[in-house]
Amino acid sequence: MGEAFNILRTHHVEYRVTDLEKAYRFYVEAVGFTVTDQDDRHLFLRGLEDRTHHNLVLTRADTPGVAHVGFRVASPEDLEALADYFVGLGLRTHWVDGEEPGIGRALRTVDPFGFPIEFFYQVDSVPWMLQQFDHYHGAEVMRLDHVNYITPHIQDAAAWYQTHLGFRLSEYTVSVDNGQDRIWGAWLHRKQTSHDVAISNGHGPRFHHASFIASSKDKILDVADRLAAMGYVDNMERGPGRHGTTNAFFLYLRDPDGNRIELFTGDYLLIDPDWQPIRWDLNHPQRQTFWGAPAPKRWFDEAMVAYDWSGRPQPTEAPTLPDRPAFLDD
Amino acid sequence: MGEAFNILRTHHVEYRVTDLEKAYRFYVEAVGFTVTDQDDRHLFLRGLEDRTHHNLVLTRADTPGVAHVGFRVASPEDLEALADYFVGLGLRTHWVDGEEPGIGRALRTVDPFGFPIEFFYQVDSVPWMLQQFDHYHGAEVMRLDHVNYITPHIQDAAAWYQTHLGFRLSEYTVSVDNGQDRIWGAWLHRKQTSHDVAISNGHGPRFHHASFIASSKDKILDVADRLAAMGYVDNMERGPGRHGTTNAFFLYLRDPDGNRIELFTGDYLLIDPDWQPIRWDLNHPQRQTFWGAPAPKRWFDEAMVAYDWSGRPQPTEAPTLPDRPAFLDD
Amino acid sequence: MGEAFNILRTHHVEYRVTDLEKAYRFYVEAVGFTVTDQDDRHLFLRGLEDRTHHNLVLTRADTPGVAHVGFRVASPEDLEALADYFVGLGLRTHWVDGEEPGIGRALRTVDPFGFPIEFFYQVDSVPWMLQQFDHYHGAEVMRLDHVNYITPHIQDAAAWYQTHLGFRLSEYTVSVDNGQDRIWGAWLHRKQTSHDVAISNGHGPRFHHASFIASSKDKILDVADRLAAMGYVDNMERGPGRHGTTNAFFLYLRDPDGNRIELFTGDYLLIDPDWQPIRWDLNHPQRQTFWGAPAPKRWFDEAMVAYDWSGRPQPTEAPTLPDRPAFLDD
Amino acid sequence: MGEAFNILRTHHVEYRVTDLEKAYRFYVEAVGFTVTDQDDRHLFLRGLEDRTHHNLVLTRADTPGVAHVGFRVASPEDLEALADYFVGLGLRTHWVDGEEPGIGRALRTVDPFGFPIEFFYQVDSVPWMLQQFDHYHGAEVMRLDHVNYITPHIQDAAAWYQTHLGFRLSEYTVSVDNGQDRIWGAWLHRKQTSHDVAISNGHGPRFHHASFIASSKDKILDVADRLAAMGYVDNMERGPGRHGTTNAFFLYLRDPDGNRIELFTGDYLLIDPDWQPIRWDLNHPQRQTFWGAPAPKRWFDEAMVAYDWSGRPQPTEAPTLPDRPAFLDD
């Protein structure tokens, strides 16, 4: 059923920021995003490897948070099929066309777990910066890799994205309860990498982070130095380090409004259909950080508010499973 | 039509070597492949990121060269459809099942341009070494990326792989003749990277190289040092350097028998169906090497013999287009 | 006065370990030291860049700790002048010749602050591994950089090493007390780098760590992966990260006995005699870690016992200044 | 005798350029030097690690070439002793004081082999950029490492710099003639690294290059990409690669006027007085490039004109020894 439409990948995310100038300095000058376009309410950013209009929209708002995630589909037919499916579910949908610069006809909705999402096929091409090495700076942001959601309905959400949207499971984390595995987190992909969407257990719906590919581990170290030199010491929340799950090298940042991004490099290609998902125990000491250092508490405690398309924050619920490893409870 | 079957990716290649011990020292100890299995006639190698049995078979033979390229398909049904297609073309095919360790039922044939190829779906799983970092060494070979063919029938070959096998064009090189572009080389992909098969103009059918992903540019520099220290100075043919086409960082090696491999890192993901292929002029001074240094002549003059499934070398023909950039003719 | 003898550099350190096999696996196989020699009680290790016999001696003992630090002087005359000076101070000294493999005539003593030290000129040459790249592994340990002492008499110790032994101050940390700077730590050098000896305030005499140069930041990241894969997760105490002081990139490790080493790269050359020492406030949030993450408490709480030449632990005293930044007191 | 004065290091070099704007774009924007000062005839540049005024002066002139090399001495007394020595040799000397911005009283002369040199002690301090990581770009030029001279009187020059100026030999190249070693090149140091001055056999006096430390091998690769993207493909003359001599990783560049610089990283500390110099045969295939690829002919054929203090080019002579390896003669 999920294969009745072909979602290509997580394509972009819209963050709310309270000050576009501060956001410009952080995202563009410090971190290393490329500017496609801007107006007095928005900044449209992309990566050096991107050939489509943007992977991150920063929109001026009173409060920070996430406004939507955009998924690109493989064809206009996929878009129509998705619309039929969402309408059939009874979820509120509406169409826009060109409202978001660079993006054509788009279906806007909220998924069953409260996350504002958008599907589209048409997107404008933009110049490729891949060999414009004189524009490389900071972490050399290449492209959007994935988004990370938090929901108390993790089992349902992980199942729904697989069964209905055709996502495939690359890795998962379990909370072991009386010897039974209960899904605590799911790493789900459409493109041929470890993930496009990760979903974790916790108070939600909230949005944990969007993750952008940096060109190498070196450049993640370099951007840590750069951020520190530019006064962004407190904006470096976790890392640099290596994740157990996905094997990626990471650095988590908080933007000047507290929105969270991850800089990420070094997971793996996942092409073969008979892939056996990797299982991790929530309490495995190397799951989060392969080198052992635990994430700081605020990495678990704090997450971004998810807004619906009318600009209202989504109501949240507490989880029933533990929201973090036991070794962080003390 | 090409999409009537789903080829996942170029999965493995079989090279002929005259001395397995020398090959072991070169490929395993120096370059950094992982050994899956071996017997007195073969060495089955894979990369640290691979979860399937092998990406390179080294087979003892009187003469070096290439014995076959293996493509994995997405399902058993794809395999049957491919067999129908090849039989319909009048190409000689035969089935094997388990003759090649780790590989199940397989269709063996020779493509219309003389390259020995194999299609299969079933392949054995093997332990994943991705986080066994204490086994990492040399270039840290991760996986097979692509193979590179040489044929005088480049226009036909580039078209056939796209039209009939469903490959997509990421980049291409043209020889400009009276203001007309004539295809000189084609970079073709099935998996979501820049290529699985590259085809270049020249005396052929011959096989130029198979290319394996190294974990980073650093590790390609490291393996150059390592090879030099182990007495393999003459085995380093070209590089390290950056290609214009595909943007990858490369090092070309000749094994102790003269078979050629490339170590490769840093091309790009190619996911979107509306990708506009990148055009390069054969005589662009940065096409081959973005930093400008031309490839040595032997890189153009020498290539590997392609053998058919009965072990006979394929007869070759000369090309009608120039086989190299004009600036190398002097 | 200090220039009456020419100390070249901190040359080697002797650590006590309870199990030489475990030490071999950790230091040689995992971390990447080169073995010069071994017997049933010792392991003599060096770096890839070293041309003298050893930079680390591991000696089997009942308890871990530090047995001595060896300083090389520029000539036999310097050695005699140092002996005169130490005898004149009333410090206990004795001469040995060849007792330590690879090291010639040596003056053994304990400095006024309780640290067991040795001076010598003659040392055996050993093969240079610098271009034996096939032996490179782990962090690619190149050479010893410095040692770090802890003493409650930090002002006196910092002054004495400068005034009497000719060390020069590259950087220093102060504890500010009623607007007055009080020296809390001193980075002192003889060779032309940021330090040979660092001395910090704290309960002592104790020995905090010896620091060895890794060939690059990349190799420090690699060795973190390698250590994690080999079961040494708990041995990674702090980092990888960048120090504010000295600007070096670091990783702190505890060996299987709890002895501490630092892997270190990327400070600076310090050649000019009119260098103005860099001042840091103990409570500067980027002093310890330029990226802001504070060191774990055990990095401050735990240190190695210093033994005298007869194998007795040196008695210790508590400091009067705070032993750590205020932001770690909570 | 040589130790009667203490030369600290090769401190700066003055290049003649015909267009300061082009030079600014090349050296500052592309390569990554830091600007200390400029006027309508000069550009004063330094490295990120430097705390003295400049390591490179670019002076507008009708023709390119080298105007002088500046050596810093350890004290004013060393400067007077050097003056006595040069006057005693009958070499023309003159004093200046403040004529070169940032540099105090200086003795200007031409060495016995025709190279314009300057000695000084006093130099202005400038802000340290080492932790101003937001200013890092390009190759991240850290400091001047060495200069490379060409003279047909190589034996005499190598001996004179050792005997009279106190330089020490780290490595040397010999041309073997009837079984006899004849010095062909000498790597000579004052600071504790592999060299401050290298002198090679050839038509001279000419100046081959000045060499600047890049922060890592990665940044040398990065700057190659950057130069290529900025249109400087033809300015990349040789490399990136690894030298056999000194073990350093290198990239040779020609500025817009053809003046040559080297970007360099990864030699070694040389502290111990009993160092045994490393001997290389001119015809060793790994001497120049450890990975085997020979230098292009223009690297041997072309060098910079040395000017005297009055702005006249120094007359040159041909060498009697071969000026390049035999394998480059074809």
PDB file of C-alpha atoms in Angstrom, chain A residues 160-264:
ATOM      1  CA  TRP A 160       2.244   4.195  10.104  1.00  0.00           C
ATOM      2  CA  TYR A 161       5.225   5.738   8.318  1.00  0.00           C
ATOM      3  CA  GLN A 162       6.240   2.255   7.184  1.00  0.00           C
ATOM      4  CA  THR A 163       2.865   0.796   6.318  1.00  0.00           C
ATOM      5  CA  HIS A 164       1.194   3.809   4.792  1.00  0.00           C
ATOM      6  CA  LEU A 165       3.928   6.100   3.558  1.00  0.00           C
ATOM      7  CA  GLY A 166       6.369   3.418   2.406  1.00  0.00           C
ATOM      8  CA  PHE A 167       9.242   4.295   4.694  1.00  0.00           C
ATOM      9  CA  ARG A 168      11.635   1.484   5.539  1.00  0.00           C
ATOM     10  CA  LEU A 169      13.246   0.777   8.893  1.00  0.00           C
ATOM     11  CA  SER A 170      17.040   0.985   9.043  1.00  0.00           C
ATOM     12  CA  GLU A 171      17.622   0.909  12.803  1.00  0.00           C
ATOM     13  CA  TYR A 172      15.478   0.956  15.907  1.00  0.00           C
ATOM     14  CA  THR A 173      15.791   1.369  19.643  1.00  0.00           C
ATOM     15  CA  VAL A 174      13.819  -0.669  22.131  1.00  0.00           C
ATOM     16  CA  SER A 175      12.870  -0.214  25.719  1.00  0.00           C
ATOM     17  CA  VAL A 176      12.933  -3.670  27.243  1.00  0.00           C
ATOM     18  CA  ASP A 177       9.971  -4.287  29.507  1.00  0.00           C
ATOM     19  CA  ASN A 178       9.644  -7.702  31.198  1.00  0.00           C
ATOM     20  CA  GLY A 179      11.871  -9.169  28.530  1.00  0.00           C
ATOM     21  CA  GLN A 180       9.730  -7.710  25.758  1.00  0.00           C
ATOM     22  CA  ASP A 181      11.077  -5.266  23.220  1.00  0.00           C
ATOM     23  CA  ARG A 182       8.962  -2.152  22.901  1.00  0.00           C
ATOM     24  CA  ILE A 183       9.865   0.243  20.111  1.00  0.00           C
ATOM     25  CA  TRP A 184      11.308   3.402  21.604  1.00  0.00           C
ATOM     26  CA  GLY A 185      12.748   4.961  18.463  1.00  0.00           C
ATOM     27  CA  ALA A 186      12.690   4.290  14.728  1.00  0.00           C
ATOM     28  CA  TRP A 187      15.082   5.391  11.972  1.00  0.00           C
ATOM     29  CA  LEU A 188      13.106   5.410   8.739  1.00  0.00           C
ATOM     30  CA  HIS A 189      14.252   6.090   5.217  1.00  0.00           C
ATOM     31  CA  ARG A 190      13.006   6.704   1.697  1.00  0.00           C
ATOM     32  CA  LYS A 191      16.224   7.869  -0.002  1.00  0.00           C
ATOM     33  CA  GLN A 192      19.114   5.382   0.068  1.00  0.00           C
ATOM     34  CA  THR A 193      20.695   6.456   3.322  1.00  0.00           C
ATOM     35  CA  SER A 194      20.075   5.515   6.924  1.00  0.00           C
ATOM     36  CA  HIS A 195      17.129   7.840   7.390  1.00  0.00           C
ATOM     37  CA  ASP A 196      14.819  10.605   6.285  1.00  0.00           C
ATOM     38  CA  VAL A 197      12.704  10.640   9.423  1.00  0.00           C
ATOM     39  CA  ALA A 198      13.640   9.501  12.911  1.00  0.00           C
ATOM     40  CA  ILE A 199      10.914   9.223  15.503  1.00  0.00           C
ATOM     41  CA  SER A 200      11.600   8.961  19.222  1.00  0.00           C
ATOM     42  CA  ASN A 201       9.501   8.438  22.277  1.00  0.00           C
ATOM     43  CA  GLY A 202       8.745  11.418  24.464  1.00  0.00           C
ATOM     44  CA  HIS A 203       6.443  14.254  25.321  1.00  0.00           C
ATOM     45  CA  GLY A 204       4.975  15.276  21.976  1.00  0.00           C
ATOM     46  CA  PRO A 205       4.264  15.984  19.271  1.00  0.00           C
ATOM     47  CA  ARG A 206       7.417  18.003  19.428  1.00  0.00           C
ATOM     48  CA  PHE A 207      10.229  18.334  16.984  1.00  0.00           C
ATOM     49  CA  HIS A 208      13.721  17.425  18.130  1.00  0.00           C
ATOM     50  CA  HIS A 209      15.910  18.559  15.261  1.00  0.00           C
ATOM     51  CA  ALA A 210      16.557  18.753  11.545  1.00  0.00           C
ATOM     52  CA  SER A 211      19.864  17.287  10.467  1.00  0.00           C
ATOM     53  CA  PHE A 212      22.101  18.649   7.728  1.00  0.00           C
ATOM     54  CA  ILE A 213      25.039  16.938   6.072  1.00  0.00           C
ATOM     55  CA  ALA A 214      28.425  18.541   6.688  1.00  0.00           C
ATOM     56  CA  SER A 215      31.092  17.712   4.140  1.00  0.00           C
ATOM     57  CA  SER A 216      33.367  15.821   6.570  1.00  0.00           C
ATOM     58  CA  LYS A 217      34.225  15.204  10.191  1.00  0.00           C
ATOM     59  CA  ASP A 218      36.996  17.786   9.821  1.00  0.00           C
ATOM     60  CA  LYS A 219      34.524  20.449   8.873  1.00  0.00           C
ATOM     61  CA  ILE A 220      32.395  19.628  11.905  1.00  0.00           C
ATOM     62  CA  LEU A 221      35.454  20.166  14.078  1.00  0.00           C
ATOM     63  CA  ASP A 222      36.211  23.359  12.163  1.00  0.00           C
ATOM     64  CA  VAL A 223      32.742  24.732  12.660  1.00  0.00           C
ATOM     65  CA  ALA A 224      32.963  24.039  16.388  1.00  0.00           C
ATOM     66  CA  ASP A 225      36.073  26.226  16.456  1.00  0.00           C
ATOM     67  CA  ARG A 226      34.361  28.819  14.307  1.00  0.00           C
ATOM     68  CA  LEU A 227      31.228  28.917  16.432  1.00  0.00           C
ATOM     69  CA  ALA A 228      33.302  29.233  19.593  1.00  0.00           C
ATOM     70  CA  ALA A 229      35.272  32.105  18.081  1.00  0.00           C
ATOM     71  CA  MET A 230      32.086  33.882  17.018  1.00  0.00           C
ATOM     72  CA  GLY A 231      30.532  33.786  20.486  1.00  0.00           C
ATOM     73  CA  TYR A 232      28.292  30.759  19.974  1.00  0.00           C
ATOM     74  CA  VAL A 233      29.757  28.637  22.772  1.00  0.00           C
ATOM     75  CA  ASP A 234      26.403  28.173  24.465  1.00  0.00           C
ATOM     76  CA  ASN A 235      24.842  27.215  21.129  1.00  0.00           C
ATOM     77  CA  MET A 236      26.895  24.009  20.984  1.00  0.00           C
ATOM     78  CA  GLU A 237      24.720  21.589  22.861  1.00  0.00           C
ATOM     79  CA  ARG A 238      26.233  18.174  22.262  1.00  0.00           C
ATOM     80  CA  GLY A 239      29.270  16.782  20.503  1.00  0.00           C
ATOM     81  CA  PRO A 240      31.214  16.589  18.344  1.00  0.00           C
ATOM     82  CA  GLY A 241      30.931  12.844  18.739  1.00  0.00           C
ATOM     83  CA  ARG A 242      29.908   9.648  17.039  1.00  0.00           C
ATOM     84  CA  HIS A 243      26.453   8.149  17.307  1.00  0.00           C
ATOM     85  CA  GLY A 244      26.059   4.434  17.901  1.00  0.00           C
ATOM     86  CA  THR A 245      22.815   4.430  15.926  1.00  0.00           C
ATOM     87  CA  THR A 246      23.538   5.187  12.240  1.00  0.00           C
ATOM     88  CA  ASN A 247      27.268   5.495  12.988  1.00  0.00           C
ATOM     89  CA  ALA A 248      27.206   9.171  12.069  1.00  0.00           C
ATOM     90  CA  PHE A 249      29.535  11.839  13.377  1.00  0.00           C
ATOM     91  CA  PHE A 250      27.484  14.686  14.829  1.00  0.00           C
ATOM     92  CA  LEU A 251      27.316  18.113  16.408  1.00  0.00           C
ATOM     93  CA  TYR A 252      24.047  19.469  17.814  1.00  0.00           C
ATOM     94  CA  LEU A 253      23.487  23.191  17.759  1.00  0.00           C
ATOM     95  CA  ARG A 254      20.822  25.513  19.092  1.00  0.00           C
ATOM     96  CA  ASP A 255      20.149  28.558  16.955  1.00  0.00           C
ATOM     97  CA  PRO A 256      19.778  32.008  18.583  1.00  0.00           C
ATOM     98  CA  ASP A 257      16.096  31.179  19.217  1.00  0.00           C
ATOM     99  CA  GLY A 258      16.782  27.754  20.656  1.00  0.00           C
ATOM    100  CA  ASN A 259      15.722  25.832  17.546  1.00  0.00           C
ATOM    101  CA  ARG A 260      17.916  22.735  17.208  1.00  0.00           C
ATOM    102  CA  ILE A 261      19.869  21.488  14.214  1.00  0.00           C
ATOM    103  CA  GLU A 262      22.280  18.627  13.844  1.00  0.00           C
ATOM    104  CA  LEU A 263      25.367  18.632  11.657  1.00  0.00           C
ATOM    105  CA  PHE A 264      25.872  15.097  10.496  1.00  0.00           C
TER     106      PHE A 264
END
